[in-house]
Coordinates of N, CA and C in Angstrom, one line a residue:
M822 N 0.9 14.0 -2.4 CA 0.1 13.4 -1.4 C -0.2 11.9 -1.6
P823 N 0.0 11.1 -0.6 CA -0.2 9.7 -0.8 C -1.6 9.3 -1.2
R824 N -1.7 8.2 -1.9 CA -3.0 7.6 -2.2 C -3.2 6.3 -1.4
Y825 N -4.4 6.1 -1.0 CA -4.8 5.0 -0.2 C -5.9 4.2 -0.9
D826 N -5.8 2.9 -0.9 CA -6.9 2.1 -1.5 C -7.8 1.6 -0.4
F827 N -9.1 1.6 -0.8 CA -10.2 1.2 0.1 C -11.1 0.2 -0.6
R828 N -11.8 -0.6 0.2 CA -12.8 -1.5 -0.4 C -14.0 -1.4 0.4
C829 N -15.2 -1.2 -0.2 CA -16.5 -1.1 0.4 C -17.0 -2.5 0.7
R830 N -17.3 -2.7 2.0 CA -17.8 -4.0 2.4 C -19.3 -4.2 2.0
T831 N -20.0 -3.1 1.7 CA -21.4 -3.2 1.4 C -21.6 -3.6 -0.1
C832 N -20.9 -2.8 -1.0 CA -21.1 -3.1 -2.5 C -19.9 -3.7 -3.1
G833 N -18.7 -3.9 -2.4 CA -17.6 -4.5 -3.0 C -16.7 -3.6 -3.9
D834 N -17.1 -2.4 -4.0 CA -16.3 -1.5 -4.9 C -14.9 -1.2 -4.2
T835 N -13.9 -1.1 -5.1 CA -12.6 -0.7 -4.6 C -12.3 0.7 -5.2
F836 N -11.8 1.6 -4.3 CA -11.5 2.9 -4.8 C -10.3 3.5 -4.0
E837 N -9.8 4.6 -4.5 CA -8.6 5.2 -3.9 C -8.9 6.6 -3.5
L838 N -8.2 7.1 -2.5 CA -8.3 8.5 -2.0 C -7.0 9.0 -1.8
S839 N -6.8 10.3 -2.2 CA -5.5 11.0 -1.9 C -5.8 11.8 -0.6
R840 N -5.0 11.6 0.4 CA -5.1 12.3 1.6 C -3.8 12.4 2.3
P841 N -3.6 13.4 3.2 CA -2.4 13.5 4.0 C -2.1 12.2 4.8
M842 N -0.9 11.9 5.1 CA -0.5 10.7 5.9 C -1.2 10.8 7.3
A843 N -1.3 12.0 7.8 CA -1.9 12.2 9.2 C -3.4 11.7 9.2
E844 N -4.0 11.7 8.0 CA -5.4 11.2 7.9 C -5.5 9.8 7.3
S845 N -4.4 9.1 7.2 CA -4.5 7.7 6.6 C -5.4 6.8 7.2
S846 N -5.7 6.9 8.5 CA -6.6 6.0 9.2 C -8.0 6.5 9.4
A847 N -8.2 7.7 8.9 CA -9.6 8.2 9.0 C -10.6 7.4 8.2
P848 N -11.8 7.3 8.6 CA -12.8 6.6 7.9 C -13.1 7.2 6.5
A849 N -13.5 6.4 5.6 CA -13.8 6.8 4.2 C -15.1 6.2 3.7
S850 N -15.8 7.0 3.0 CA -17.1 6.5 2.4 C -16.8 6.2 1.0
C851 N -17.4 5.1 0.5 CA -17.2 4.7 -0.9 C -18.0 5.7 -1.8
P852 N -17.7 5.7 -3.1 CA -18.4 6.6 -4.1 C -19.9 6.5 -4.1
A853 N -20.4 5.3 -3.7 CA -21.8 5.1 -3.7 C -22.4 5.6 -2.3
G854 N -21.6 6.0 -1.4 CA -22.1 6.6 -0.2 C -22.1 5.7 1.0
H855 N -21.6 4.4 0.9 CA -21.6 3.5 2.0 C -20.4 3.8 2.9
D856 N -20.6 3.6 4.2 CA -19.6 3.9 5.2 C -18.8 2.7 5.7
D857 N -19.3 1.5 5.4 CA -18.6 0.3 5.8 C -17.4 0.0 4.9
T858 N -16.3 0.7 5.1 CA -15.1 0.4 4.2 C -13.9 0.0 5.0
V859 N -13.0 -0.6 4.3 CA -11.7 -1.0 4.9 C -10.6 -0.5 4.1
K860 N -9.5 -0.1 4.7 CA -8.3 0.4 4.0 C -7.5 -0.9 3.6
L861 N -7.1 -0.9 2.3 CA -6.3 -2.1 1.8 C -4.8 -1.8 2.0
L862 N -4.0 -2.8 2.1 CA -2.6 -2.7 2.1 C -2.1 -2.5 0.6
S863 N -1.3 -1.6 0.3 CA -0.8 -1.4 -1.0 C 0.7 -1.7 -1.1
A864 N 1.0 -2.3 -2.2 CA 2.5 -2.6 -2.5 C 3.0 -1.4 -3.3
V865 N 4.2 -0.9 -2.9 CA 4.8 0.2 -3.5 C 6.0 -0.3 -4.2
A866 N 6.2 0.0 -5.5 CA 7.4 -0.3 -6.2 C 8.2 0.9 -6.3
V867 N 9.5 0.8 -6.0 CA 10.4 1.9 -6.1 C 11.5 1.4 -7.1
G868 N 11.7 2.2 -8.1 CA 12.7 1.8 -9.1 C 13.8 2.7 -9.0
G869 N 14.9 2.4 -9.8 CA 16.0 3.2 -9.8 C 17.3 2.4 -9.9
S870 N 18.4 3.0 -9.9 CA 19.7 2.2 -9.9 C 20.5 2.7 -8.8
S871 N 21.4 1.8 -8.4 CA 22.3 2.0 -7.2 C 23.7 2.1 -7.8
T872 N 24.4 3.1 -7.3 CA 25.8 3.2 -7.7 C 26.7 2.7 -6.6
A873 N 26.2 2.3 -5.5 CA 27.0 1.8 -4.3 C 27.5 0.4 -4.7
A874 N 28.8 0.2 -4.3 CA 29.4 -1.1 -4.5 C 29.1 -2.0 -3.4
P875 N 29.1 -3.3 -3.6 CA 28.7 -4.2 -2.6 C 29.8 -4.2 -1.5
A876 N 29.4 -4.5 -0.3 CA 30.3 -4.5 0.9 C 31.5 -5.4 0.7
Q877 N 32.6 -5.1 1.2 CA 33.8 -5.9 1.1 C 33.5 -7.3 1.7
G878 N 33.8 -8.4 0.9 CA 33.6 -9.7 1.3 C 32.2 -10.2 1.1
A879 N 31.3 -9.4 0.6 CA 29.9 -9.8 0.4 C 29.9 -10.7 -0.9
S880 N 29.2 -11.7 -0.9 CA 29.0 -12.6 -2.1 C 27.7 -12.3 -2.7
G881 N 27.7 -12.5 -4.0 CA 26.4 -12.3 -4.8 C 25.5 -13.4 -4.5
G882 N 24.4 -13.5 -5.2 CA 23.4 -14.5 -5.0 C 22.3 -14.0 -4.1
G883 N 21.7 -14.9 -3.4 CA 20.6 -14.6 -2.6 C 20.0 -15.8 -2.0
G884 N 18.8 -15.8 -1.8 CA 18.1 -16.9 -1.2 C 18.3 -16.9 0.3
C885 N 18.0 -18.1 0.9 CA 18.0 -18.2 2.4 C 19.4 -18.2 3.0
C886 N 20.4 -18.5 2.2 CA 21.7 -18.6 2.8 C 22.8 -17.8 2.0
G887 N 22.4 -16.7 1.4 CA 23.3 -15.9 0.7 C 23.9 -16.4 -0.6
G888 N 23.2 -17.3 -1.2 CA 23.7 -17.8 -2.5 C 24.5 -19.1 -2.4
G889 N 24.6 -19.6 -1.2 CA 25.3 -20.9 -1.0 C 24.3 -22.0 -1.3
C890 N 24.8 -23.2 -1.3 CA 24.0 -24.4 -1.5 C 23.2 -24.8 -0.3
C891 N 21.9 -24.9 -0.4 CA 21.0 -25.1 0.8 C 20.6 -26.6 0.9
G892 N 21.4 -27.5 0.6 CA 21.0 -28.9 0.6 C 21.9 -29.7 1.4

């Protein structure tokens, strides 16, 4: 079950709740009982390794122009 981070606007406490995705936008009360809360955006890190080879003709590198010189 996904976890969602919330911040209470009344006391400033940050807390998380586990709830189904269908209830992700439902209101939440902070542990102190305040109802004025906002859901925070969370960054999710996904780790692992890829066994897929790069596409034919793809160059390594990155940046704004695919590893070429941007100047």
